[in-house]
């Protein structure tokens, strides 16, 4: 009986040792201030840092159109070949319903060719704009894998997306999905109100609905008024859709107003106002925003 007891204890010790060895490269880290969860199995990082406008993210509420940059610092645990390692970084944005609304399977250019061992910081970024919608909650999920091995690391962060508070919207019997400013040159949403002289800007409305249909079409009106802080009229367009009948599907998809402020004497802030109305009813929507022209 004594011999059997010794064998049993020895087996137990071996099992515990194997268990500890198997889980040695596994890690779980959580940033409690924003709820960022990082899980590594074979792949490790010193830190996962999320920044907004070059500042460390400290709030999970994000304005529509903003971009989050995620940095994986000092990645380790990859299979090395010929002085290189072979990482793949993917990202997905998942809705609260579980739908994947945005996905990029490879954020590292030429990842199959490998990276020099000195390049240990990996960076990904996500712009929270179309096909993403405001007033929703999303999970931003990064997946880092080893193309030459089995290592994997995931990083997940929940984001509450809100409409731009710099845009004031008043609606009467018309609905809308998104209203935002967009820079075609920079291919990005304008969220800080700052624009340059001679920059092209678009005031975009998506998901407009509530217009009265006649013979399968709708008739809309749209005015644009731009004034500087001294009340000087920069631009005044009374009706940009004069005598036009439009497919309602096109109206719901997107309606845009374009503005370029040429260089000159401007008193900031500049007020940009758009009014859209239904010519077959009294439904309308008015949007206003303030610009800082530099």
PDB file of C-alpha atoms in Angstrom:
ATOM      1  CA  UNK A   1       0.000   0.000   0.000  1.00  0.00           C
ATOM      2  CA  UNK A   2       2.843   2.351   0.769  1.00  0.00           C
ATOM      3  CA  UNK A   3       4.379   1.762  -2.699  1.00  0.00           C
ATOM      4  CA  UNK A   4       1.074   2.490  -4.428  1.00  0.00           C
ATOM      5  CA  UNK A   5       0.687   5.744  -2.532  1.00  0.00           C
ATOM      6  CA  UNK A   6       4.121   6.931  -3.645  1.00  0.00           C
ATOM      7  CA  UNK A   7       3.320   6.173  -7.311  1.00  0.00           C
ATOM      8  CA  UNK A   8       0.039   8.072  -7.080  1.00  0.00           C
ATOM      9  CA  UNK A   9       1.741  11.160  -5.633  1.00  0.00           C
ATOM     10  CA  UNK A  10       4.423  11.026  -8.329  1.00  0.00           C
ATOM     11  CA  UNK A  11       1.830  10.920 -11.103  1.00  0.00           C
ATOM     12  CA  UNK A  12      -0.018  13.863  -9.554  1.00  0.00           C
ATOM     13  CA  UNK A  13       3.197  15.884  -9.447  1.00  0.00           C
ATOM     14  CA  UNK A  14       3.922  15.158 -13.128  1.00  0.00           C
ATOM     15  CA  UNK A  15       0.411  16.207 -14.169  1.00  0.00           C
ATOM     16  CA  UNK A  16       0.711  19.486 -12.282  1.00  0.00           C
ATOM     17  CA  UNK A  17       4.072  20.176 -13.918  1.00  0.00           C
ATOM     18  CA  UNK A  18       2.684  19.516 -17.407  1.00  0.00           C
ATOM     19  CA  UNK A  19      -0.311  21.755 -16.734  1.00  0.00           C
ATOM     20  CA  UNK A  20       1.920  24.604 -15.604  1.00  0.00           C
ATOM     21  CA  UNK A  21       4.135  24.140 -18.681  1.00  0.00           C
ATOM     22  CA  UNK A  22       1.219  24.198 -21.121  1.00  0.00           C
ATOM     23  CA  UNK A  23      -0.234  27.438 -19.702  1.00  0.00           C
ATOM     24  CA  UNK A  24       3.114  29.247 -19.348  1.00  0.00           C
ATOM     25  CA  UNK A  25       2.672  31.282 -22.550  1.00  0.00           C
ATOM     26  CA  UNK A  26      -0.971  32.138 -21.903  1.00  0.00           C
ATOM     27  CA  UNK A  27      -1.847  35.560 -20.585  1.00  0.00           C
ATOM     28  CA  UNK A  28      -4.886  37.702 -19.859  1.00  0.00           C
ATOM     29  CA  UNK A  29      -4.629  41.458 -19.357  1.00  0.00           C
ATOM     30  CA  UNK A  30      -7.402  43.967 -18.718  1.00  0.00           C
ATOM     31  CA  UNK A  31      -7.336  47.734 -18.817  1.00  0.00           C
ATOM     32  CA  UNK A  32     -10.023  48.504 -16.250  1.00  0.00           C
ATOM     33  CA  UNK A  33     -10.381  52.185 -17.209  1.00  0.00           C
ATOM     34  CA  UNK A  34     -11.808  51.336 -20.658  1.00  0.00           C
ATOM     35  CA  UNK A  35     -12.431  47.590 -20.364  1.00  0.00           C
ATOM     36  CA  UNK A  36      -9.808  46.572 -22.931  1.00  0.00           C
ATOM     37  CA  UNK A  37      -9.222  42.809 -22.668  1.00  0.00           C
ATOM     38  CA  UNK A  38      -6.118  41.178 -24.162  1.00  0.00           C
ATOM     39  CA  UNK A  39      -5.673  37.393 -24.254  1.00  0.00           C
ATOM     40  CA  UNK A  40      -2.479  35.735 -25.468  1.00  0.00           C
ATOM     41  CA  UNK A  41      -1.737  32.081 -26.168  1.00  0.00           C
ATOM     42  CA  UNK A  42       1.866  31.723 -27.334  1.00  0.00           C
ATOM     43  CA  UNK A  43       2.035  35.395 -28.348  1.00  0.00           C
ATOM     44  CA  UNK A  44       2.654  38.107 -25.768  1.00  0.00           C
ATOM     45  CA  UNK A  45       2.845  41.915 -25.784  1.00  0.00           C
ATOM     46  CA  UNK A  46       4.218  44.351 -23.247  1.00  0.00           C
ATOM     47  CA  UNK A  47       1.260  46.681 -23.734  1.00  0.00           C
ATOM     48  CA  UNK A  48      -1.774  47.321 -25.911  1.00  0.00           C
ATOM     49  CA  UNK A  49      -2.387  51.060 -26.206  1.00  0.00           C
ATOM     50  CA  UNK A  50      -5.487  52.662 -27.768  1.00  0.00           C
ATOM     51  CA  UNK A  51      -5.264  56.332 -28.761  1.00  0.00           C
ATOM     52  CA  UNK A  52      -7.747  58.922 -30.013  1.00  0.00           C
ATOM     53  CA  UNK A  53      -6.402  62.103 -31.626  1.00  0.00           C
ATOM     54  CA  UNK A  54      -2.910  61.164 -30.350  1.00  0.00           C
ATOM     55  CA  UNK A  55      -4.177  60.930 -26.757  1.00  0.00           C
ATOM     56  CA  UNK A  56      -4.572  57.783 -24.662  1.00  0.00           C
ATOM     57  CA  UNK A  57      -8.214  56.683 -24.804  1.00  0.00           C
ATOM     58  CA  UNK A  58      -9.920  57.122 -21.428  1.00  0.00           C
ATOM     59  CA  UNK A  59     -13.577  56.908 -22.427  1.00  0.00           C
ATOM     60  CA  UNK A  60     -15.540  54.248 -24.337  1.00  0.00           C
ATOM     61  CA  UNK A  61     -17.925  56.836 -25.817  1.00  0.00           C
ATOM     62  CA  UNK A  62     -16.818  57.817 -29.295  1.00  0.00           C
ATOM     63  CA  UNK A  63     -18.102  60.436 -31.755  1.00  0.00           C
ATOM     64  CA  UNK A  64     -19.198  59.125 -35.140  1.00  0.00           C
ATOM     65  CA  UNK A  65     -16.356  59.370 -37.654  1.00  0.00           C
ATOM     66  CA  UNK A  66     -13.515  59.267 -35.135  1.00  0.00           C
ATOM     67  CA  UNK A  67     -10.512  56.965 -35.644  1.00  0.00           C
ATOM     68  CA  UNK A  68      -8.970  54.744 -32.975  1.00  0.00           C
ATOM     69  CA  UNK A  69      -5.322  53.699 -33.285  1.00  0.00           C
ATOM     70  CA  UNK A  70      -4.269  50.508 -31.476  1.00  0.00           C
ATOM     71  CA  UNK A  71      -0.576  49.813 -30.846  1.00  0.00           C
ATOM     72  CA  UNK A  72       0.735  46.380 -29.832  1.00  0.00           C
ATOM     73  CA  UNK A  73       4.090  47.083 -28.183  1.00  0.00           C
ATOM     74  CA  UNK A  74       7.028  44.631 -28.074  1.00  0.00           C
ATOM     75  CA  UNK A  75       5.241  41.604 -29.502  1.00  0.00           C
ATOM     76  CA  UNK A  76       6.936  38.311 -28.704  1.00  0.00           C
ATOM     77  CA  UNK A  77       6.492  34.555 -29.026  1.00  0.00           C
ATOM     78  CA  UNK A  78       6.568  34.222 -32.820  1.00  0.00           C
ATOM     79  CA  UNK A  79       8.373  31.531 -34.777  1.00  0.00           C
ATOM     80  CA  UNK A  80      11.549  33.038 -36.227  1.00  0.00           C
ATOM     81  CA  UNK A  81      13.032  32.131 -39.601  1.00  0.00           C
ATOM     82  CA  UNK A  82      16.021  33.730 -41.332  1.00  0.00           C
ATOM     83  CA  UNK A  83      16.090  36.672 -38.936  1.00  0.00           C
ATOM     84  CA  UNK A  84      12.398  37.448 -39.457  1.00  0.00           C
ATOM     85  CA  UNK A  85       9.031  36.756 -37.856  1.00  0.00           C
ATOM     86  CA  UNK A  86       5.678  36.449 -39.620  1.00  0.00           C
ATOM     87  CA  UNK A  87       2.739  38.158 -37.906  1.00  0.00           C
ATOM     88  CA  UNK A  88      -0.756  38.737 -39.244  1.00  0.00           C
ATOM     89  CA  UNK A  89      -2.989  41.403 -37.701  1.00  0.00           C
ATOM     90  CA  UNK A  90      -6.722  41.345 -38.437  1.00  0.00           C
ATOM     91  CA  UNK A  91      -9.534  43.511 -37.101  1.00  0.00           C
ATOM     92  CA  UNK A  92     -13.304  43.230 -36.998  1.00  0.00           C
ATOM     93  CA  UNK A  93     -16.033  45.503 -35.675  1.00  0.00           C
ATOM     94  CA  UNK A  94     -18.992  43.553 -34.316  1.00  0.00           C
ATOM     95  CA  UNK A  95     -22.422  44.936 -33.459  1.00  0.00           C
ATOM     96  CA  UNK A  96     -24.241  44.171 -30.245  1.00  0.00           C
ATOM     97  CA  UNK A  97     -26.442  41.769 -32.253  1.00  0.00           C
ATOM     98  CA  UNK A  98     -23.342  39.822 -33.237  1.00  0.00           C
ATOM     99  CA  UNK A  99     -23.134  41.036 -36.843  1.00  0.00           C
ATOM    100  CA  UNK A 100     -19.678  41.758 -38.261  1.00  0.00           C
ATOM    101  CA  UNK A 101     -20.109  45.217 -39.793  1.00  0.00           C
ATOM    102  CA  UNK A 102     -16.461  45.822 -40.670  1.00  0.00           C
ATOM    103  CA  UNK A 103     -13.609  43.398 -41.285  1.00  0.00           C
ATOM    104  CA  UNK A 104     -10.004  43.615 -42.474  1.00  0.00           C
ATOM    105  CA  UNK A 105      -8.243  40.253 -42.630  1.00  0.00           C
ATOM    106  CA  UNK A 106      -4.691  41.600 -42.953  1.00  0.00           C
ATOM    107  CA  UNK A 107      -3.472  45.024 -41.797  1.00  0.00           C
ATOM    108  CA  UNK A 108       0.235  44.314 -42.280  1.00  0.00           C
ATOM    109  CA  UNK A 109       1.516  44.808 -45.817  1.00  0.00           C
ATOM    110  CA  UNK A 110       3.550  41.879 -47.179  1.00  0.00           C
ATOM    111  CA  UNK A 111       3.127  39.971 -43.915  1.00  0.00           C
ATOM    112  CA  UNK A 112       3.920  36.716 -45.746  1.00  0.00           C
ATOM    113  CA  UNK A 113       7.408  38.078 -46.477  1.00  0.00           C
ATOM    114  CA  UNK A 114       8.041  38.552 -42.767  1.00  0.00           C
ATOM    115  CA  UNK A 115       9.167  41.448 -40.600  1.00  0.00           C
ATOM    116  CA  UNK A 116      12.629  42.163 -39.269  1.00  0.00           C
ATOM    117  CA  UNK A 117      13.060  41.062 -35.669  1.00  0.00           C
ATOM    118  CA  UNK A 118      13.707  44.662 -34.643  1.00  0.00           C
ATOM    119  CA  UNK A 119      10.181  45.678 -35.739  1.00  0.00           C
ATOM    120  CA  UNK A 120       8.313  44.666 -32.606  1.00  0.00           C
ATOM    121  CA  UNK A 121       5.524  47.275 -32.515  1.00  0.00           C
ATOM    122  CA  UNK A 122       2.420  46.608 -34.640  1.00  0.00           C
ATOM    123  CA  UNK A 123      -0.271  49.200 -35.312  1.00  0.00           C
ATOM    124  CA  UNK A 124      -3.872  49.026 -36.531  1.00  0.00           C
ATOM    125  CA  UNK A 125      -6.533  51.687 -36.892  1.00  0.00           C
ATOM    126  CA  UNK A 126     -10.312  51.745 -37.299  1.00  0.00           C
ATOM    127  CA  UNK A 127     -12.465  54.673 -38.452  1.00  0.00           C
ATOM    128  CA  UNK A 128     -15.935  54.463 -36.937  1.00  0.00           C
ATOM    129  CA  UNK A 129     -17.950  55.602 -39.970  1.00  0.00           C
ATOM    130  CA  UNK A 130     -20.006  53.939 -42.714  1.00  0.00           C
ATOM    131  CA  UNK A 131     -20.879  51.059 -42.788  1.00  0.00           C
ATOM    132  CA  UNK A 132     -20.948  51.640 -39.020  1.00  0.00           C
ATOM    133  CA  UNK A 133     -23.821  53.653 -37.502  1.00  0.00           C
ATOM    134  CA  UNK A 134     -24.035  55.971 -34.507  1.00  0.00           C
ATOM    135  CA  UNK A 135     -26.204  55.383 -31.437  1.00  0.00           C
ATOM    136  CA  UNK A 136     -25.015  51.763 -31.382  1.00  0.00           C
ATOM    137  CA  UNK A 137     -22.583  49.704 -29.299  1.00  0.00           C
ATOM    138  CA  UNK A 138     -19.782  47.814 -31.040  1.00  0.00           C
ATOM    139  CA  UNK A 139     -16.895  45.549 -30.114  1.00  0.00           C
ATOM    140  CA  UNK A 140     -13.564  46.248 -31.794  1.00  0.00           C
ATOM    141  CA  UNK A 141     -11.724  42.922 -31.998  1.00  0.00           C
ATOM    142  CA  UNK A 142      -8.097  42.581 -33.079  1.00  0.00           C
ATOM    143  CA  UNK A 143      -6.578  39.158 -33.750  1.00  0.00           C
ATOM    144  CA  UNK A 144      -2.797  38.734 -33.958  1.00  0.00           C
ATOM    145  CA  UNK A 145      -1.556  35.379 -35.280  1.00  0.00           C
ATOM    146  CA  UNK A 146       1.726  33.680 -36.166  1.00  0.00           C
ATOM    147  CA  UNK A 147       1.832  32.667 -39.848  1.00  0.00           C
ATOM    148  CA  UNK A 148       4.599  30.157 -39.054  1.00  0.00           C
ATOM    149  CA  UNK A 149       3.192  28.810 -35.807  1.00  0.00           C
ATOM    150  CA  UNK A 150       0.130  28.363 -33.622  1.00  0.00           C
ATOM    151  CA  UNK A 151       0.420  31.480 -31.446  1.00  0.00           C
ATOM    152  CA  UNK A 152      -2.547  33.824 -31.182  1.00  0.00           C
ATOM    153  CA  UNK A 153      -3.430  36.999 -29.307  1.00  0.00           C
ATOM    154  CA  UNK A 154      -6.766  38.826 -29.216  1.00  0.00           C
ATOM    155  CA  UNK A 155      -7.674  42.284 -27.999  1.00  0.00           C
ATOM    156  CA  UNK A 156     -11.274  43.391 -27.569  1.00  0.00           C
ATOM    157  CA  UNK A 157     -12.791  46.757 -26.676  1.00  0.00           C
ATOM    158  CA  UNK A 158     -16.448  47.808 -26.468  1.00  0.00           C
ATOM    159  CA  UNK A 159     -17.322  51.215 -27.951  1.00  0.00           C
ATOM    160  CA  UNK A 160     -20.488  53.321 -27.638  1.00  0.00           C
ATOM    161  CA  UNK A 161     -20.816  55.415 -30.800  1.00  0.00           C
ATOM    162  CA  UNK A 162     -22.712  58.724 -30.668  1.00  0.00           C
ATOM    163  CA  UNK A 163     -23.644  61.416 -33.179  1.00  0.00           C
ATOM    164  CA  UNK A 164     -21.418  64.467 -33.580  1.00  0.00           C
ATOM    165  CA  UNK A 165     -22.499  66.986 -30.875  1.00  0.00           C
ATOM    166  CA  UNK A 166     -21.103  69.818 -33.041  1.00  0.00           C
ATOM    167  CA  UNK A 167     -24.013  69.335 -35.440  1.00  0.00           C
ATOM    168  CA  UNK A 168     -27.442  70.519 -34.272  1.00  0.00           C
ATOM    169  CA  UNK A 169     -30.409  68.803 -35.940  1.00  0.00           C
ATOM    170  CA  UNK A 170     -34.067  69.841 -35.795  1.00  0.00           C
ATOM    171  CA  UNK A 171     -36.575  67.582 -37.533  1.00  0.00           C
ATOM    172  CA  UNK A 172     -40.274  67.933 -38.298  1.00  0.00           C
ATOM    173  CA  UNK A 173     -41.819  64.756 -39.717  1.00  0.00           C
ATOM    174  CA  UNK A 174     -38.581  63.734 -41.466  1.00  0.00           C
ATOM    175  CA  UNK A 175     -36.235  61.080 -40.178  1.00  0.00           C
ATOM    176  CA  UNK A 176     -32.523  60.565 -40.813  1.00  0.00           C
ATOM    177  CA  UNK A 177     -29.777  58.067 -40.051  1.00  0.00           C
ATOM    178  CA  UNK A 178     -26.559  60.055 -40.071  1.00  0.00           C
ATOM    179  CA  UNK A 179     -25.559  63.678 -40.627  1.00  0.00           C
ATOM    180  CA  UNK A 180     -21.871  64.521 -40.752  1.00  0.00           C
ATOM    181  CA  UNK A 181     -19.150  66.580 -42.416  1.00  0.00           C
ATOM    182  CA  UNK A 182     -16.749  64.841 -44.767  1.00  0.00           C
ATOM    183  CA  UNK A 183     -13.464  65.791 -46.426  1.00  0.00           C
ATOM    184  CA  UNK A 184     -13.134  64.130 -49.863  1.00  0.00           C
ATOM    185  CA  UNK A 185      -9.462  65.109 -50.057  1.00  0.00           C
ATOM    186  CA  UNK A 186      -8.570  63.471 -46.730  1.00  0.00           C
ATOM    187  CA  UNK A 187     -11.217  60.753 -47.179  1.00  0.00           C
ATOM    188  CA  UNK A 188     -12.279  61.194 -43.569  1.00  0.00           C
ATOM    189  CA  UNK A 189     -15.108  62.557 -41.448  1.00  0.00           C
ATOM    190  CA  UNK A 190     -14.497  66.039 -40.047  1.00  0.00           C
ATOM    191  CA  UNK A 191     -15.078  65.860 -36.290  1.00  0.00           C
ATOM    192  CA  UNK A 192     -13.076  68.766 -34.852  1.00  0.00           C
ATOM    193  CA  UNK A 193     -14.775  71.634 -36.772  1.00  0.00           C
ATOM    194  CA  UNK A 194     -11.389  72.768 -38.130  1.00  0.00           C
ATOM    195  CA  UNK A 195     -11.151  73.246 -41.898  1.00  0.00           C
ATOM    196  CA  UNK A 196      -8.815  75.065 -44.238  1.00  0.00           C
ATOM    197  CA  UNK A 197      -9.369  77.715 -46.871  1.00  0.00           C
ATOM    198  CA  UNK A 198     -10.053  76.183 -50.294  1.00  0.00           C
ATOM    199  CA  UNK A 199     -10.778  72.779 -48.693  1.00  0.00           C
ATOM    200  CA  UNK A 200     -13.768  70.989 -50.149  1.00  0.00           C
ATOM    201  CA  UNK A 201     -16.302  69.942 -47.512  1.00  0.00           C
ATOM    202  CA  UNK A 202     -19.438  67.856 -47.802  1.00  0.00           C
ATOM    203  CA  UNK A 203     -22.440  68.056 -45.467  1.00  0.00           C
ATOM    204  CA  UNK A 204     -23.854  64.539 -45.860  1.00  0.00           C
ATOM    205  CA  UNK A 205     -27.274  63.226 -44.841  1.00  0.00           C
ATOM    206  CA  UNK A 206     -27.921  59.493 -44.938  1.00  0.00           C
ATOM    207  CA  UNK A 207     -31.149  57.603 -44.340  1.00  0.00           C
ATOM    208  CA  UNK A 208     -33.520  60.529 -45.001  1.00  0.00           C
ATOM    209  CA  UNK A 209     -37.129  59.347 -44.939  1.00  0.00           C
ATOM    210  CA  UNK A 210     -40.657  60.668 -44.511  1.00  0.00           C
ATOM    211  CA  UNK A 211     -41.100  62.385 -47.890  1.00  0.00           C
ATOM    212  CA  UNK A 212     -44.462  62.194 -49.661  1.00  0.00           C
ATOM    213  CA  UNK A 213     -44.289  60.115 -52.841  1.00  0.00           C
ATOM    214  CA  UNK A 214     -46.084  61.098 -56.026  1.00  0.00           C
ATOM    215  CA  UNK A 215     -45.912  58.768 -59.027  1.00  0.00           C
ATOM    216  CA  UNK A 216     -43.042  56.933 -57.362  1.00  0.00           C
ATOM    217  CA  UNK A 217     -40.873  60.026 -56.908  1.00  0.00           C
ATOM    218  CA  UNK A 218     -40.348  62.712 -54.298  1.00  0.00           C
ATOM    219  CA  UNK A 219     -39.772  66.443 -54.610  1.00  0.00           C
ATOM    220  CA  UNK A 220     -37.361  67.937 -52.130  1.00  0.00           C
ATOM    221  CA  UNK A 221     -35.924  71.361 -51.516  1.00  0.00           C
ATOM    222  CA  UNK A 222     -32.558  72.161 -49.996  1.00  0.00           C
ATOM    223  CA  UNK A 223     -31.128  75.529 -49.032  1.00  0.00           C
ATOM    224  CA  UNK A 224     -27.632  76.329 -47.829  1.00  0.00           C
ATOM    225  CA  UNK A 225     -26.686  79.421 -45.872  1.00  0.00           C
ATOM    226  CA  UNK A 226     -23.151  80.200 -44.696  1.00  0.00           C
ATOM    227  CA  UNK A 227     -22.348  83.226 -42.494  1.00  0.00           C
ATOM    228  CA  UNK A 228     -19.271  84.258 -40.554  1.00  0.00           C
ATOM    229  CA  UNK A 229     -19.311  85.462 -36.948  1.00  0.00           C
ATOM    230  CA  UNK A 230     -19.848  89.066 -38.029  1.00  0.00           C
ATOM    231  CA  UNK A 231     -22.996  88.098 -39.922  1.00  0.00           C
ATOM    232  CA  UNK A 232     -21.395  88.431 -43.343  1.00  0.00           C
ATOM    233  CA  UNK A 233     -23.033  86.099 -45.864  1.00  0.00           C
ATOM    234  CA  UNK A 234     -20.405  83.822 -47.381  1.00  0.00           C
ATOM    235  CA  UNK A 235     -22.860  81.764 -49.437  1.00  0.00           C
ATOM    236  CA  UNK A 236     -26.629  81.706 -49.870  1.00  0.00           C
ATOM    237  CA  UNK A 237     -28.261  79.090 -52.100  1.00  0.00           C
ATOM    238  CA  UNK A 238     -32.085  79.204 -51.950  1.00  0.00           C
ATOM    239  CA  UNK A 239     -32.982  75.884 -53.614  1.00  0.00           C
ATOM    240  CA  UNK A 240     -30.426  73.361 -54.813  1.00  0.00           C
ATOM    241  CA  UNK A 241     -33.046  70.896 -56.166  1.00  0.00           C
ATOM    242  CA  UNK A 242     -35.198  73.282 -58.183  1.00  0.00           C
ATOM    243  CA  UNK A 243     -37.975  71.439 -60.098  1.00  0.00           C
ATOM    244  CA  UNK A 244     -36.343  68.008 -59.691  1.00  0.00           C
ATOM    245  CA  UNK A 245     -38.205  64.751 -59.103  1.00  0.00           C
ATOM    246  CA  UNK A 246     -36.023  62.163 -57.428  1.00  0.00           C
ATOM    247  CA  UNK A 247     -36.136  58.444 -56.745  1.00  0.00           C
ATOM    248  CA  UNK A 248     -36.779  58.117 -52.962  1.00  0.00           C
ATOM    249  CA  UNK A 249     -34.190  55.328 -52.757  1.00  0.00           C
ATOM    250  CA  UNK A 250     -31.503  57.793 -53.871  1.00  0.00           C
ATOM    251  CA  UNK A 251     -32.668  60.332 -51.290  1.00  0.00           C
ATOM    252  CA  UNK A 252     -32.462  57.722 -48.542  1.00  0.00           C
ATOM    253  CA  UNK A 253     -29.022  56.630 -49.652  1.00  0.00           C
ATOM    254  CA  UNK A 254     -27.369  60.046 -49.476  1.00  0.00           C
ATOM    255  CA  UNK A 255     -28.009  63.768 -49.962  1.00  0.00           C
ATOM    256  CA  UNK A 256     -24.949  66.028 -50.021  1.00  0.00           C
ATOM    257  CA  UNK A 257     -24.194  69.737 -49.948  1.00  0.00           C
ATOM    258  CA  UNK A 258     -20.742  70.922 -51.016  1.00  0.00           C
ATOM    259  CA  UNK A 259     -18.846  73.935 -49.685  1.00  0.00           C
ATOM    260  CA  UNK A 260     -15.470  75.538 -50.401  1.00  0.00           C
ATOM    261  CA  UNK A 261     -14.492  78.682 -48.490  1.00  0.00           C
ATOM    262  CA  UNK A 262     -11.984  80.685 -50.501  1.00  0.00           C
ATOM    263  CA  UNK A 263      -9.225  82.535 -48.725  1.00  0.00           C
ATOM    264  CA  UNK A 264     -10.131  85.986 -47.470  1.00  0.00           C
ATOM    265  CA  UNK A 265     -11.280  87.960 -44.436  1.00  0.00           C
ATOM    266  CA  UNK A 266     -13.360  85.561 -42.357  1.00  0.00           C
ATOM    267  CA  UNK A 267     -14.461  86.009 -38.759  1.00  0.00           C
ATOM    268  CA  UNK A 268     -14.629  82.662 -36.950  1.00  0.00           C
ATOM    269  CA  UNK A 269     -16.665  80.700 -36.196  1.00  0.00           C
ATOM    270  CA  UNK A 270     -18.460  80.276 -39.521  1.00  0.00           C
ATOM    271  CA  UNK A 271     -22.040  78.980 -39.301  1.00  0.00           C
ATOM    272  CA  UNK A 272     -23.079  76.459 -41.955  1.00  0.00           C
ATOM    273  CA  UNK A 273     -26.823  75.782 -42.128  1.00  0.00           C
ATOM    274  CA  UNK A 274     -28.686  73.292 -44.311  1.00  0.00           C
ATOM    275  CA  UNK A 275     -32.447  73.041 -44.625  1.00  0.00           C
ATOM    276  CA  UNK A 276     -34.119  70.135 -46.447  1.00  0.00           C
ATOM    277  CA  UNK A 277     -37.879  70.016 -46.913  1.00  0.00           C
ATOM    278  CA  UNK A 278     -40.608  68.059 -48.655  1.00  0.00           C
ATOM    279  CA  UNK A 279     -42.329  70.115 -51.369  1.00  0.00           C
ATOM    280  CA  UNK A 280     -45.422  67.904 -51.110  1.00  0.00           C
ATOM    281  CA  UNK A 281     -45.895  68.344 -47.341  1.00  0.00           C
ATOM    282  CA  UNK A 282     -44.711  70.474 -44.417  1.00  0.00           C
ATOM    283  CA  UNK A 283     -41.996  68.005 -43.360  1.00  0.00           C
ATOM    284  CA  UNK A 284     -38.482  69.387 -42.989  1.00  0.00           C
ATOM    285  CA  UNK A 285     -35.103  68.991 -41.349  1.00  0.00           C
ATOM    286  CA  UNK A 286     -32.619  71.718 -40.395  1.00  0.00           C
ATOM    287  CA  UNK A 287     -28.945  71.125 -39.576  1.00  0.00           C
ATOM    288  CA  UNK A 288     -26.413  73.632 -38.254  1.00  0.00           C
ATOM    289  CA  UNK A 289     -22.733  73.468 -37.431  1.00  0.00           C
ATOM    290  CA  UNK A 290     -19.901  75.880 -36.648  1.00  0.00           C
ATOM    291  CA  UNK A 291     -16.573  75.806 -38.494  1.00  0.00           C
ATOM    292  CA  UNK A 292     -13.156  77.134 -37.568  1.00  0.00           C
ATOM    293  CA  UNK A 293     -11.537  78.162 -40.855  1.00  0.00           C
ATOM    294  CA  UNK A 294      -7.755  78.289 -40.699  1.00  0.00           C
TER     295      UNK A 294
END
